Amino acid sequence: MGAAQLGPIAKDNTRNEVVDRLVTLMKEASDQGCELVVFPELALTTFFPRWYLDDVPEELNSYYETEMPGPETQRLFDQAKLLSIGFYLGYAELTSEGRRFNTSILVDENGSLVGKYRKVHLPGHEEHEPERPFQHLERRYFEEGPDGFSVWEAFGGVMGMALCNDRRWPETYRVMGLQNVEMILIGYNTPLHYAPDPSQNPLQSFHNHLVMQAGAYQNGTWVIGVAKGGVEEGVDSLAESVIIAPSGQIVAQAKTSGDELLVADCDLDWCKHYKDTLFDFDRYRRPEMYEFITRQKTDQ
Ligand code: CDT
C-alpha cells in the first residue's frame, strides 16, 4: 500500500501541475511495489472552501470536475494502467444536473472505476462568517452525500472509502465494519486552527490518530489516512498521514508536511484476528441495545 501525502496546492497551480505531482508519487509507489496508492481529499486543487466565493462564481466553478476522467486527469488513469497500480483520489464533483459533492473514487489497476463515494459528514458552515481568519464553507459548496458508506471487492479484499471529517465519527467505520470491510481509505484536509473552539488546536494531531486508530481496531480493519498538509494559501494544515493496522497500531507515518509517499505491506488476513475474536460481531454485538443511534440525531 502507498499513502501519497501531498503538500500545499496553491490557488494558481494548474491541474496539469498537480497531476504531474500525483504521477510522480504514483511512479514512486509502483517502484516500491505498491498495488494501490491513496491520494488526499480534494487532491486536484487548493482547499477552496476556505474562501467565500459568491462574488466570483467562475472561480468557484473552476475548482470542480465535470468529468472523471477529464482532459487533465485522463493521464492519471493512463499511468495507473501502464504501471498496473490502483488509486484512490478525492476531488470536487459537479454533476450534469448541477449537483456538487465532495467525492472520492477508487480505480483499479486497469484504470477502471471500482467505486465512487460522496462525503456523508460535511463540516463547517453555510454562510459567510467574516470574523473567522478563514472560512470552512463545505456546507455551502457541497451537498451531503446521499449514498452512505459502501464497500467494494477489489485488490483481493473488501475496500471502503470515507473523506476527512467522516473519520471523526464512529458510525463511518461501523457501517463499513458491518459490511466486513478490510481496508478503509480516507483523504483529509484539516486546518490546524479550529475557529469555533481554538482550545482544540493543539490536539489536532492527537484527535486525528485517536479516531482512525480506534476505527481500525474496533472494526478489525486497515485504515489509510492521507493528508494534504502544510501551509496552503496561508492556512496551516495537519500532515501526519498514517497507515494503521487492524490492531490499531500505526505501521507507517509521514515525517514531513509535503509530498511524501508512505509504504506498508498490508496483510488483509490480519483483520481476521480481530473480526473472529474480540470483535466477532455475530457473537457479541447487541444491536437491539443501540436503537438510539439510528432513531435520532441527538437526545432531542
Ligand atoms: N475537510 C474536512 O472535513 N476538514 C475538517 C476540518 C474541521 S471542521 C472545520 C476535519 O474534520 O478535519
PDB file of C-alpha atoms and ligand atoms in Angstrom:
ATOM      1  CA  MET A   1       0.000   0.000   0.000  1.00  0.00           C
ATOM      2  CA  GLY A   2       1.112   3.523  -0.739  1.00  0.00           C
ATOM      3  CA  ALA A   3      -0.205   6.582   1.092  1.00  0.00           C
ATOM      4  CA  ALA A   4       0.662   9.574  -1.096  1.00  0.00           C
ATOM      5  CA  GLN A   5       0.552  12.640   1.114  1.00  0.00           C
ATOM      6  CA  LEU A   6       0.516  15.995  -0.667  1.00  0.00           C
ATOM      7  CA  GLY A   7       1.952  19.283   0.446  1.00  0.00           C
ATOM      8  CA  PRO A   8       0.091  22.516  -0.320  1.00  0.00           C
ATOM      9  CA  ILE A   9      -1.562  23.213  -3.670  1.00  0.00           C
ATOM     10  CA  ALA A  10      -1.588  26.929  -4.477  1.00  0.00           C
ATOM     11  CA  LYS A  11      -4.640  28.709  -5.849  1.00  0.00           C
ATOM     12  CA  ASP A  12      -2.954  29.352  -9.182  1.00  0.00           C
ATOM     13  CA  ASN A  13      -1.482  25.859  -9.648  1.00  0.00           C
ATOM     14  CA  THR A  14      -2.908  24.292 -12.805  1.00  0.00           C
ATOM     15  CA  ARG A  15      -4.488  20.830 -12.894  1.00  0.00           C
ATOM     16  CA  ASN A  16      -1.577  19.715 -15.055  1.00  0.00           C
ATOM     17  CA  GLU A  17       0.952  20.812 -12.433  1.00  0.00           C
ATOM     18  CA  VAL A  18      -0.953  18.902  -9.754  1.00  0.00           C
ATOM     19  CA  VAL A  19      -1.375  15.800 -11.918  1.00  0.00           C
ATOM     20  CA  ASP A  20       2.405  15.875 -12.511  1.00  0.00           C
ATOM     21  CA  ARG A  21       2.895  15.605  -8.735  1.00  0.00           C
ATOM     22  CA  LEU A  22       0.350  12.780  -8.466  1.00  0.00           C
ATOM     23  CA  VAL A  23       2.018  10.885 -11.314  1.00  0.00           C
ATOM     24  CA  THR A  24       5.438  11.284  -9.665  1.00  0.00           C
ATOM     25  CA  LEU A  25       4.081   9.808  -6.421  1.00  0.00           C
ATOM     26  CA  MET A  26       2.283   7.056  -8.327  1.00  0.00           C
ATOM     27  CA  LYS A  27       5.506   6.069 -10.116  1.00  0.00           C
ATOM     28  CA  GLU A  28       7.376   6.051  -6.809  1.00  0.00           C
ATOM     29  CA  ALA A  29       4.647   3.831  -5.327  1.00  0.00           C
ATOM     30  CA  SER A  30       4.903   1.471  -8.270  1.00  0.00           C
ATOM     31  CA  ASP A  31       8.707   1.359  -7.956  1.00  0.00           C
ATOM     32  CA  GLN A  32       8.287   0.356  -4.325  1.00  0.00           C
ATOM     33  CA  GLY A  33       5.890  -2.459  -5.234  1.00  0.00           C
ATOM     34  CA  CYS A  34       2.576  -0.876  -4.222  1.00  0.00           C
ATOM     35  CA  GLU A  35      -0.650  -2.274  -5.684  1.00  0.00           C
ATOM     36  CA  LEU A  36      -2.729   0.719  -4.597  1.00  0.00           C
ATOM     37  CA  VAL A  37      -1.894   4.339  -3.855  1.00  0.00           C
ATOM     38  CA  VAL A  38      -4.119   6.722  -1.860  1.00  0.00           C
ATOM     39  CA  PHE A  39      -4.225  10.477  -2.537  1.00  0.00           C
ATOM     40  CA  PRO A  40      -5.882  13.085  -0.265  1.00  0.00           C
ATOM     41  CA  GLU A  41      -9.312  14.745  -0.230  1.00  0.00           C
ATOM     42  CA  LEU A  42      -9.779  17.492  -2.909  1.00  0.00           C
ATOM     43  CA  ALA A  43      -6.403  16.432  -4.269  1.00  0.00           C
ATOM     44  CA  LEU A  44      -6.603  18.321  -7.577  1.00  0.00           C
ATOM     45  CA  THR A  45      -6.959  21.874  -6.246  1.00  0.00           C
ATOM     46  CA  THR A  46      -6.330  24.101  -3.302  1.00  0.00           C
ATOM     47  CA  PHE A  47      -8.829  23.668  -0.420  1.00  0.00           C
ATOM     48  CA  PHE A  48     -11.230  26.307  -1.834  1.00  0.00           C
ATOM     49  CA  PRO A  49     -13.911  26.111   0.935  1.00  0.00           C
ATOM     50  CA  ARG A  50     -11.609  28.426   2.900  1.00  0.00           C
ATOM     51  CA  TRP A  51     -12.925  31.312   0.761  1.00  0.00           C
ATOM     52  CA  TYR A  52     -16.377  32.871   0.341  1.00  0.00           C
ATOM     53  CA  LEU A  53     -16.622  32.996  -3.450  1.00  0.00           C
ATOM     54  CA  ASP A  54     -20.202  34.064  -4.200  1.00  0.00           C
ATOM     55  CA  ASP A  55     -18.996  37.201  -5.960  1.00  0.00           C
ATOM     56  CA  VAL A  56     -16.659  35.137  -8.224  1.00  0.00           C
ATOM     57  CA  PRO A  57     -18.774  32.168  -9.392  1.00  0.00           C
ATOM     58  CA  GLU A  58     -16.432  31.411 -12.306  1.00  0.00           C
ATOM     59  CA  GLU A  59     -13.604  30.912  -9.800  1.00  0.00           C
ATOM     60  CA  LEU A  60     -15.779  28.653  -7.647  1.00  0.00           C
ATOM     61  CA  ASN A  61     -16.764  26.546 -10.667  1.00  0.00           C
ATOM     62  CA  SER A  62     -13.126  26.203 -11.719  1.00  0.00           C
ATOM     63  CA  TYR A  63     -12.441  24.000  -8.674  1.00  0.00           C
ATOM     64  CA  TYR A  64     -14.942  21.278  -9.688  1.00  0.00           C
ATOM     65  CA  GLU A  65     -14.531  18.366 -12.106  1.00  0.00           C
ATOM     66  CA  THR A  66     -17.414  17.893 -14.535  1.00  0.00           C
ATOM     67  CA  GLU A  67     -15.893  14.683 -15.918  1.00  0.00           C
ATOM     68  CA  MET A  68     -13.777  11.973 -14.340  1.00  0.00           C
ATOM     69  CA  PRO A  69     -11.529  11.236 -16.048  1.00  0.00           C
ATOM     70  CA  GLY A  70     -11.467  14.625 -17.744  1.00  0.00           C
ATOM     71  CA  PRO A  71      -8.930  16.065 -20.177  1.00  0.00           C
ATOM     72  CA  GLU A  72      -6.364  16.817 -17.453  1.00  0.00           C
ATOM     73  CA  THR A  73      -6.955  13.730 -15.277  1.00  0.00           C
ATOM     74  CA  GLN A  74      -7.013  11.122 -18.064  1.00  0.00           C
ATOM     75  CA  ARG A  75      -3.229  10.987 -17.716  1.00  0.00           C
ATOM     76  CA  LEU A  76      -3.552   9.645 -14.170  1.00  0.00           C
ATOM     77  CA  PHE A  77      -5.800   6.792 -15.326  1.00  0.00           C
ATOM     78  CA  ASP A  78      -3.457   6.009 -18.241  1.00  0.00           C
ATOM     79  CA  GLN A  79      -0.443   5.985 -15.940  1.00  0.00           C
ATOM     80  CA  ALA A  80      -2.227   3.693 -13.466  1.00  0.00           C
ATOM     81  CA  LYS A  81      -2.971   1.234 -16.258  1.00  0.00           C
ATOM     82  CA  LEU A  82       0.573   1.423 -17.567  1.00  0.00           C
ATOM     83  CA  LEU A  83       2.013   0.727 -14.118  1.00  0.00           C
ATOM     84  CA  SER A  84      -0.772  -1.701 -13.186  1.00  0.00           C
ATOM     85  CA  ILE A  85      -1.493   0.149  -9.963  1.00  0.00           C
ATOM     86  CA  GLY A  86      -4.818   1.242  -8.460  1.00  0.00           C
ATOM     87  CA  PHE A  87      -5.572   4.587  -6.849  1.00  0.00           C
ATOM     88  CA  TYR A  88      -7.990   6.497  -4.586  1.00  0.00           C
ATOM     89  CA  LEU A  89      -8.484  10.170  -5.438  1.00  0.00           C
ATOM     90  CA  GLY A  90     -10.531  12.914  -3.772  1.00  0.00           C
ATOM     91  CA  TYR A  91     -11.980  15.756  -5.870  1.00  0.00           C
ATOM     92  CA  ALA A  92     -14.857  18.229  -6.102  1.00  0.00           C
ATOM     93  CA  GLU A  93     -17.587  16.811  -8.339  1.00  0.00           C
ATOM     94  CA  LEU A  94     -20.092  18.892 -10.337  1.00  0.00           C
ATOM     95  CA  THR A  95     -22.691  16.607 -11.929  1.00  0.00           C
ATOM     96  CA  SER A  96     -24.529  17.212 -15.207  1.00  0.00           C
ATOM     97  CA  GLU A  97     -27.620  18.047 -13.091  1.00  0.00           C
ATOM     98  CA  GLY A  98     -25.626  20.777 -11.346  1.00  0.00           C
ATOM     99  CA  ARG A  99     -25.205  18.889  -8.045  1.00  0.00           C
ATOM    100  CA  ARG A 100     -21.981  19.363  -6.103  1.00  0.00           C
ATOM    101  CA  PHE A 101     -20.323  16.708  -3.972  1.00  0.00           C
ATOM    102  CA  ASN A 102     -17.060  16.217  -2.141  1.00  0.00           C
ATOM    103  CA  THR A 103     -16.194  12.922  -3.802  1.00  0.00           C
ATOM    104  CA  SER A 104     -13.614  10.159  -3.909  1.00  0.00           C
ATOM    105  CA  ILE A 105     -13.136   7.360  -6.392  1.00  0.00           C
ATOM    106  CA  LEU A 106     -11.382   4.023  -6.305  1.00  0.00           C
ATOM    107  CA  VAL A 107      -9.769   2.979  -9.582  1.00  0.00           C
ATOM    108  CA  ASP A 108      -8.313  -0.465 -10.255  1.00  0.00           C
ATOM    109  CA  GLU A 109      -5.016  -1.472 -11.822  1.00  0.00           C
ATOM    110  CA  ASN A 110      -6.616  -1.424 -15.304  1.00  0.00           C
ATOM    111  CA  GLY A 111      -7.605   2.205 -14.917  1.00  0.00           C
ATOM    112  CA  SER A 112     -11.290   1.232 -14.484  1.00  0.00           C
ATOM    113  CA  LEU A 113     -13.594   2.749 -11.886  1.00  0.00           C
ATOM    114  CA  VAL A 114     -14.289   0.405  -8.950  1.00  0.00           C
ATOM    115  CA  GLY A 115     -16.479   2.742  -6.905  1.00  0.00           C
ATOM    116  CA  LYS A 116     -17.409   6.300  -6.048  1.00  0.00           C
ATOM    117  CA  TYR A 117     -18.075   7.788  -2.601  1.00  0.00           C
ATOM    118  CA  ARG A 118     -19.713  11.156  -1.791  1.00  0.00           C
ATOM    119  CA  LYS A 119     -18.820  12.658   1.576  1.00  0.00           C
ATOM    120  CA  VAL A 120     -21.503  11.988   4.200  1.00  0.00           C
ATOM    121  CA  HIS A 121     -20.385  14.285   7.069  1.00  0.00           C
ATOM    122  CA  LEU A 122     -19.902  17.837   5.796  1.00  0.00           C
ATOM    123  CA  PRO A 123     -18.235  20.049   8.428  1.00  0.00           C
ATOM    124  CA  GLY A 124     -18.094  23.826   8.701  1.00  0.00           C
ATOM    125  CA  HIS A 125     -20.826  26.328   7.891  1.00  0.00           C
ATOM    126  CA  GLU A 126     -23.197  27.564   5.158  1.00  0.00           C
ATOM    127  CA  GLU A 127     -22.922  31.337   5.451  1.00  0.00           C
ATOM    128  CA  HIS A 128     -20.007  33.763   5.249  1.00  0.00           C
ATOM    129  CA  GLU A 129     -18.538  34.293   8.746  1.00  0.00           C
ATOM    130  CA  PRO A 130     -16.143  37.233   8.297  1.00  0.00           C
ATOM    131  CA  GLU A 131     -14.971  37.090  11.910  1.00  0.00           C
ATOM    132  CA  ARG A 132     -13.095  33.853  11.138  1.00  0.00           C
ATOM    133  CA  PRO A 133      -9.482  34.125   9.916  1.00  0.00           C
ATOM    134  CA  PHE A 134     -10.560  31.818   7.059  1.00  0.00           C
ATOM    135  CA  GLN A 135     -13.797  30.129   6.105  1.00  0.00           C
ATOM    136  CA  HIS A 136     -14.783  26.459   6.117  1.00  0.00           C
ATOM    137  CA  LEU A 137     -17.691  26.564   3.628  1.00  0.00           C
ATOM    138  CA  GLU A 138     -18.025  22.886   2.783  1.00  0.00           C
ATOM    139  CA  ARG A 139     -21.674  23.116   3.820  1.00  0.00           C
ATOM    140  CA  ARG A 140     -22.204  25.869   1.232  1.00  0.00           C
ATOM    141  CA  TYR A 141     -20.298  24.354  -1.654  1.00  0.00           C
ATOM    142  CA  PHE A 142     -21.320  20.693  -1.360  1.00  0.00           C
ATOM    143  CA  GLU A 143     -24.443  18.625  -0.811  1.00  0.00           C
ATOM    144  CA  GLU A 144     -24.403  15.904   1.830  1.00  0.00           C
ATOM    145  CA  GLY A 145     -23.624  12.590   0.137  1.00  0.00           C
ATOM    146  CA  PRO A 146     -26.875  10.641  -0.323  1.00  0.00           C
ATOM    147  CA  ASP A 147     -25.439   7.151  -0.772  1.00  0.00           C
ATOM    148  CA  GLY A 148     -23.917   6.279   2.587  1.00  0.00           C
ATOM    149  CA  PHE A 149     -20.907   4.033   3.110  1.00  0.00           C
ATOM    150  CA  SER A 150     -20.495   1.163   0.657  1.00  0.00           C
ATOM    151  CA  VAL A 151     -17.724  -1.384   0.308  1.00  0.00           C
ATOM    152  CA  TRP A 152     -16.229  -2.878  -2.846  1.00  0.00           C
ATOM    153  CA  GLU A 153     -14.492  -6.184  -3.511  1.00  0.00           C
ATOM    154  CA  ALA A 154     -11.199  -5.174  -5.078  1.00  0.00           C
ATOM    155  CA  PHE A 155      -7.451  -5.611  -4.629  1.00  0.00           C
ATOM    156  CA  GLY A 156      -8.042  -9.057  -3.112  1.00  0.00           C
ATOM    157  CA  GLY A 157     -10.125  -7.705  -0.247  1.00  0.00           C
ATOM    158  CA  VAL A 158     -13.088  -5.597   0.847  1.00  0.00           C
ATOM    159  CA  MET A 159     -12.386  -1.899   0.399  1.00  0.00           C
ATOM    160  CA  GLY A 160     -14.196   1.134   1.795  1.00  0.00           C
ATOM    161  CA  MET A 161     -13.896   4.896   1.358  1.00  0.00           C
ATOM    162  CA  ALA A 162     -14.501   7.975   3.518  1.00  0.00           C
ATOM    163  CA  LEU A 163     -13.400  11.614   3.442  1.00  0.00           C
ATOM    164  CA  CYS A 164     -11.829  13.759   6.137  1.00  0.00           C
ATOM    165  CA  ASN A 165     -14.469  14.735   8.713  1.00  0.00           C
ATOM    166  CA  ASP A 166     -16.068  11.273   8.305  1.00  0.00           C
ATOM    167  CA  ARG A 167     -13.061   9.858  10.140  1.00  0.00           C
ATOM    168  CA  ARG A 168     -14.130  11.526  13.398  1.00  0.00           C
ATOM    169  CA  TRP A 169     -17.466   9.642  13.514  1.00  0.00           C
ATOM    170  CA  PRO A 170     -17.570   6.049  14.799  1.00  0.00           C
ATOM    171  CA  GLU A 171     -20.593   5.298  12.601  1.00  0.00           C
ATOM    172  CA  THR A 172     -18.402   5.704   9.483  1.00  0.00           C
ATOM    173  CA  TYR A 173     -16.228   2.753  10.440  1.00  0.00           C
ATOM    174  CA  ARG A 174     -19.037   0.678  11.931  1.00  0.00           C
ATOM    175  CA  VAL A 175     -21.279   0.863   8.864  1.00  0.00           C
ATOM    176  CA  MET A 176     -18.378  -0.410   6.774  1.00  0.00           C
ATOM    177  CA  GLY A 177     -17.292  -2.811   9.521  1.00  0.00           C
ATOM    178  CA  LEU A 178     -20.743  -4.387   9.309  1.00  0.00           C
ATOM    179  CA  GLN A 179     -20.066  -4.987   5.604  1.00  0.00           C
ATOM    180  CA  ASN A 180     -16.853  -6.796   6.530  1.00  0.00           C
ATOM    181  CA  VAL A 181     -14.533  -4.030   5.345  1.00  0.00           C
ATOM    182  CA  GLU A 182     -10.815  -4.860   5.425  1.00  0.00           C
ATOM    183  CA  MET A 183      -9.314  -1.547   4.360  1.00  0.00           C
ATOM    184  CA  ILE A 184     -10.758   1.980   4.663  1.00  0.00           C
ATOM    185  CA  LEU A 185      -9.193   4.736   2.550  1.00  0.00           C
ATOM    186  CA  ILE A 186      -9.531   8.306   3.884  1.00  0.00           C
ATOM    187  CA  GLY A 187      -8.182  11.525   2.395  1.00  0.00           C
ATOM    188  CA  TYR A 188      -8.194  14.660   4.545  1.00  0.00           C
ATOM    189  CA  ASN A 189      -7.578  18.437   4.723  1.00  0.00           C
ATOM    190  CA  THR A 190      -7.503  19.523   8.373  1.00  0.00           C
ATOM    191  CA  PRO A 191      -6.624  23.136   9.208  1.00  0.00           C
ATOM    192  CA  LEU A 192      -4.706  23.336  12.488  1.00  0.00           C
ATOM    193  CA  HIS A 193      -6.840  26.310  13.581  1.00  0.00           C
ATOM    194  CA  TYR A 194     -10.420  25.417  14.554  1.00  0.00           C
ATOM    195  CA  ALA A 195     -12.269  28.740  14.831  1.00  0.00           C
ATOM    196  CA  PRO A 196     -15.315  27.588  16.855  1.00  0.00           C
ATOM    197  CA  ASP A 197     -13.036  26.315  19.666  1.00  0.00           C
ATOM    198  CA  PRO A 198      -9.300  27.088  19.361  1.00  0.00           C
ATOM    199  CA  SER A 199      -8.616  25.092  22.551  1.00  0.00           C
ATOM    200  CA  GLN A 200      -8.747  22.080  20.197  1.00  0.00           C
ATOM    201  CA  ASN A 201      -5.879  23.423  18.028  1.00  0.00           C
ATOM    202  CA  PRO A 202      -3.020  21.762  19.950  1.00  0.00           C
ATOM    203  CA  LEU A 203      -4.949  18.479  19.938  1.00  0.00           C
ATOM    204  CA  GLN A 204      -5.401  18.176  16.155  1.00  0.00           C
ATOM    205  CA  SER A 205      -2.660  15.604  15.807  1.00  0.00           C
ATOM    206  CA  PHE A 206      -3.873  13.564  18.785  1.00  0.00           C
ATOM    207  CA  HIS A 207      -7.508  13.592  17.620  1.00  0.00           C
ATOM    208  CA  ASN A 208      -6.509  12.627  14.070  1.00  0.00           C
ATOM    209  CA  HIS A 209      -4.769   9.459  15.148  1.00  0.00           C
ATOM    210  CA  LEU A 210      -7.144   8.723  18.033  1.00  0.00           C
ATOM    211  CA  VAL A 211     -10.193   8.385  15.787  1.00  0.00           C
ATOM    212  CA  MET A 212      -8.538   6.447  12.976  1.00  0.00           C
ATOM    213  CA  GLN A 213      -6.728   4.051  15.312  1.00  0.00           C
ATOM    214  CA  ALA A 214      -9.952   3.419  17.245  1.00  0.00           C
ATOM    215  CA  GLY A 215     -11.904   2.901  13.999  1.00  0.00           C
ATOM    216  CA  ALA A 216      -9.337   0.398  12.772  1.00  0.00           C
ATOM    217  CA  TYR A 217      -9.140  -1.607  15.987  1.00  0.00           C
ATOM    218  CA  GLN A 218     -12.868  -1.650  16.812  1.00  0.00           C
ATOM    219  CA  ASN A 219     -13.694  -2.974  13.355  1.00  0.00           C
ATOM    220  CA  GLY A 220     -10.630  -5.120  12.685  1.00  0.00           C
ATOM    221  CA  THR A 221      -9.702  -3.186   9.544  1.00  0.00           C
ATOM    222  CA  TRP A 222      -6.783  -1.397   7.967  1.00  0.00           C
ATOM    223  CA  VAL A 223      -7.197   2.388   7.805  1.00  0.00           C
ATOM    224  CA  ILE A 224      -5.140   4.541   5.456  1.00  0.00           C
ATOM    225  CA  GLY A 225      -5.346   8.260   6.343  1.00  0.00           C
ATOM    226  CA  VAL A 226      -3.774  10.626   3.807  1.00  0.00           C
ATOM    227  CA  ALA A 227      -3.378  14.377   4.297  1.00  0.00           C
ATOM    228  CA  LYS A 228      -2.938  17.427   2.184  1.00  0.00           C
ATOM    229  CA  GLY A 229      -0.742  19.150   4.736  1.00  0.00           C
ATOM    230  CA  GLY A 230       1.448  22.193   5.195  1.00  0.00           C
ATOM    231  CA  VAL A 231       0.785  25.893   4.749  1.00  0.00           C
ATOM    232  CA  GLU A 232      -1.616  26.304   1.839  1.00  0.00           C
ATOM    233  CA  GLU A 233      -2.597  29.872   0.913  1.00  0.00           C
ATOM    234  CA  GLY A 234      -1.687  30.979   4.446  1.00  0.00           C
ATOM    235  CA  VAL A 235      -3.592  28.208   6.248  1.00  0.00           C
ATOM    236  CA  ASP A 236      -1.531  25.607   8.106  1.00  0.00           C
ATOM    237  CA  SER A 237      -2.957  22.096   7.798  1.00  0.00           C
ATOM    238  CA  LEU A 238      -2.200  18.852   9.572  1.00  0.00           C
ATOM    239  CA  ALA A 239       0.035  16.344   7.785  1.00  0.00           C
ATOM    240  CA  GLU A 240       0.841  13.141   9.751  1.00  0.00           C
ATOM    241  CA  SER A 241      -0.605  10.737   7.205  1.00  0.00           C
ATOM    242  CA  VAL A 242      -0.719   7.185   8.516  1.00  0.00           C
ATOM    243  CA  ILE A 243      -1.186   3.552   7.676  1.00  0.00           C
ATOM    244  CA  ILE A 244      -2.945   1.822  10.592  1.00  0.00           C
ATOM    245  CA  ALA A 245      -3.201  -1.921  11.129  1.00  0.00           C
ATOM    246  CA  PRO A 246      -6.310  -3.765  12.379  1.00  0.00           C
ATOM    247  CA  SER A 247      -4.590  -3.883  15.776  1.00  0.00           C
ATOM    248  CA  GLY A 248      -4.906  -0.088  15.904  1.00  0.00           C
ATOM    249  CA  GLN A 249      -1.128   0.301  15.610  1.00  0.00           C
ATOM    250  CA  ILE A 250       0.400   2.867  13.273  1.00  0.00           C
ATOM    251  CA  VAL A 251       2.738   0.976  10.936  1.00  0.00           C
ATOM    252  CA  ALA A 252       3.826   3.964   8.808  1.00  0.00           C
ATOM    253  CA  GLN A 253       3.645   7.707   9.403  1.00  0.00           C
ATOM    254  CA  ALA A 254       4.643  10.739   7.322  1.00  0.00           C
ATOM    255  CA  LYS A 255       7.732  12.579   8.502  1.00  0.00           C
ATOM    256  CA  THR A 256       7.162  15.780   6.521  1.00  0.00           C
ATOM    257  CA  SER A 257       4.247  18.054   5.644  1.00  0.00           C
ATOM    258  CA  GLY A 258       4.990  17.929   1.919  1.00  0.00           C
ATOM    259  CA  ASP A 259       4.635  15.448  -0.938  1.00  0.00           C
ATOM    260  CA  GLU A 260       5.692  12.158   0.631  1.00  0.00           C
ATOM    261  CA  LEU A 261       4.989   8.516  -0.024  1.00  0.00           C
ATOM    262  CA  LEU A 262       4.489   6.069   2.863  1.00  0.00           C
ATOM    263  CA  VAL A 263       4.595   2.385   2.109  1.00  0.00           C
ATOM    264  CA  ALA A 264       3.480  -0.614   4.142  1.00  0.00           C
ATOM    265  CA  ASP A 265       2.903  -4.263   3.493  1.00  0.00           C
ATOM    266  CA  CYS A 266      -0.766  -4.700   4.479  1.00  0.00           C
ATOM    267  CA  ASP A 267      -1.819  -8.286   5.083  1.00  0.00           C
ATOM    268  CA  LEU A 268      -5.619  -8.282   4.923  1.00  0.00           C
ATOM    269  CA  ASP A 269      -5.712 -11.586   6.831  1.00  0.00           C
ATOM    270  CA  TRP A 270      -4.604  -9.624   9.909  1.00  0.00           C
ATOM    271  CA  CYS A 271      -8.242  -8.394  10.047  1.00  0.00           C
ATOM    272  CA  LYS A 272      -9.417 -11.883  10.995  1.00  0.00           C
ATOM    273  CA  HIS A 273      -7.506 -11.750  14.279  1.00  0.00           C
ATOM    274  CA  TYR A 274      -9.965  -9.112  15.438  1.00  0.00           C
ATOM    275  CA  LYS A 275     -13.076  -9.895  13.392  1.00  0.00           C
ATOM    276  CA  ASP A 276     -13.107 -13.550  14.529  1.00  0.00           C
ATOM    277  CA  THR A 277     -12.314 -12.989  18.216  1.00  0.00           C
ATOM    278  CA  LEU A 278     -12.878  -9.907  20.401  1.00  0.00           C
ATOM    279  CA  PHE A 279     -14.945  -8.178  17.709  1.00  0.00           C
ATOM    280  CA  ASP A 280     -16.897 -11.194  16.486  1.00  0.00           C
ATOM    281  CA  PHE A 281     -19.944  -9.062  15.667  1.00  0.00           C
ATOM    282  CA  ASP A 282     -22.252 -12.010  15.185  1.00  0.00           C
ATOM    283  CA  ARG A 283     -21.493 -13.364  18.625  1.00  0.00           C
ATOM    284  CA  TYR A 284     -21.147 -10.258  20.734  1.00  0.00           C
ATOM    285  CA  ARG A 285     -22.955  -7.269  19.228  1.00  0.00           C
ATOM    286  CA  ARG A 286     -26.310  -6.241  20.759  1.00  0.00           C
ATOM    287  CA  PRO A 287     -27.959  -4.133  18.020  1.00  0.00           C
ATOM    288  CA  GLU A 288     -31.261  -4.082  19.919  1.00  0.00           C
ATOM    289  CA  MET A 289     -29.399  -2.054  22.564  1.00  0.00           C
ATOM    290  CA  TYR A 290     -28.184   0.506  20.037  1.00  0.00           C
ATOM    291  CA  GLU A 291     -31.502   1.729  18.575  1.00  0.00           C
ATOM    292  CA  PHE A 292     -30.856   5.296  19.701  1.00  0.00           C
ATOM    293  CA  ILE A 293     -28.062   5.537  17.169  1.00  0.00           C
ATOM    294  CA  THR A 294     -30.223   5.379  14.062  1.00  0.00           C
ATOM    295  CA  ARG A 295     -33.513   6.693  15.523  1.00  0.00           C
ATOM    296  CA  GLN A 296     -32.392  10.276  16.144  1.00  0.00           C
ATOM    297  CA  LYS A 297     -29.597  12.806  15.787  1.00  0.00           C
ATOM    298  CA  THR A 298     -29.431  13.822  19.480  1.00  0.00           C
ATOM    299  CA  ASP A 299     -31.499  13.283  22.611  1.00  0.00           C
ATOM    300  CA  GLN A 300     -33.963  15.978  21.437  1.00  0.00           C
TER     301      GLN A 300
HETATM  302  N1  CDT B   1     -12.066  18.659   5.215  1.00  0.00           N
HETATM  303  C1  CDT B   1     -12.574  18.464   6.446  1.00  0.00           C
HETATM  304  O1  CDT B   1     -13.549  17.762   6.597  1.00  0.00           O
HETATM  305  N2  CDT B   1     -11.946  19.088   7.457  1.00  0.00           N
HETATM  306  C2  CDT B   1     -12.441  19.090   8.802  1.00  0.00           C
HETATM  307  C3  CDT B   1     -11.981  20.333   9.481  1.00  0.00           C
HETATM  308  C4  CDT B   1     -12.636  20.572  10.752  1.00  0.00           C
HETATM  309  S1  CDT B   1     -14.208  21.254  10.656  1.00  0.00           S
HETATM  310  C5  CDT B   1     -13.970  22.882  10.264  1.00  0.00           C
HETATM  311  C6  CDT B   1     -11.964  17.898   9.613  1.00  0.00           C
HETATM  312  O2  CDT B   1     -12.783  17.260  10.275  1.00  0.00           O
HETATM  313  O3  CDT B   1     -10.759  17.622   9.655  1.00  0.00           O
END
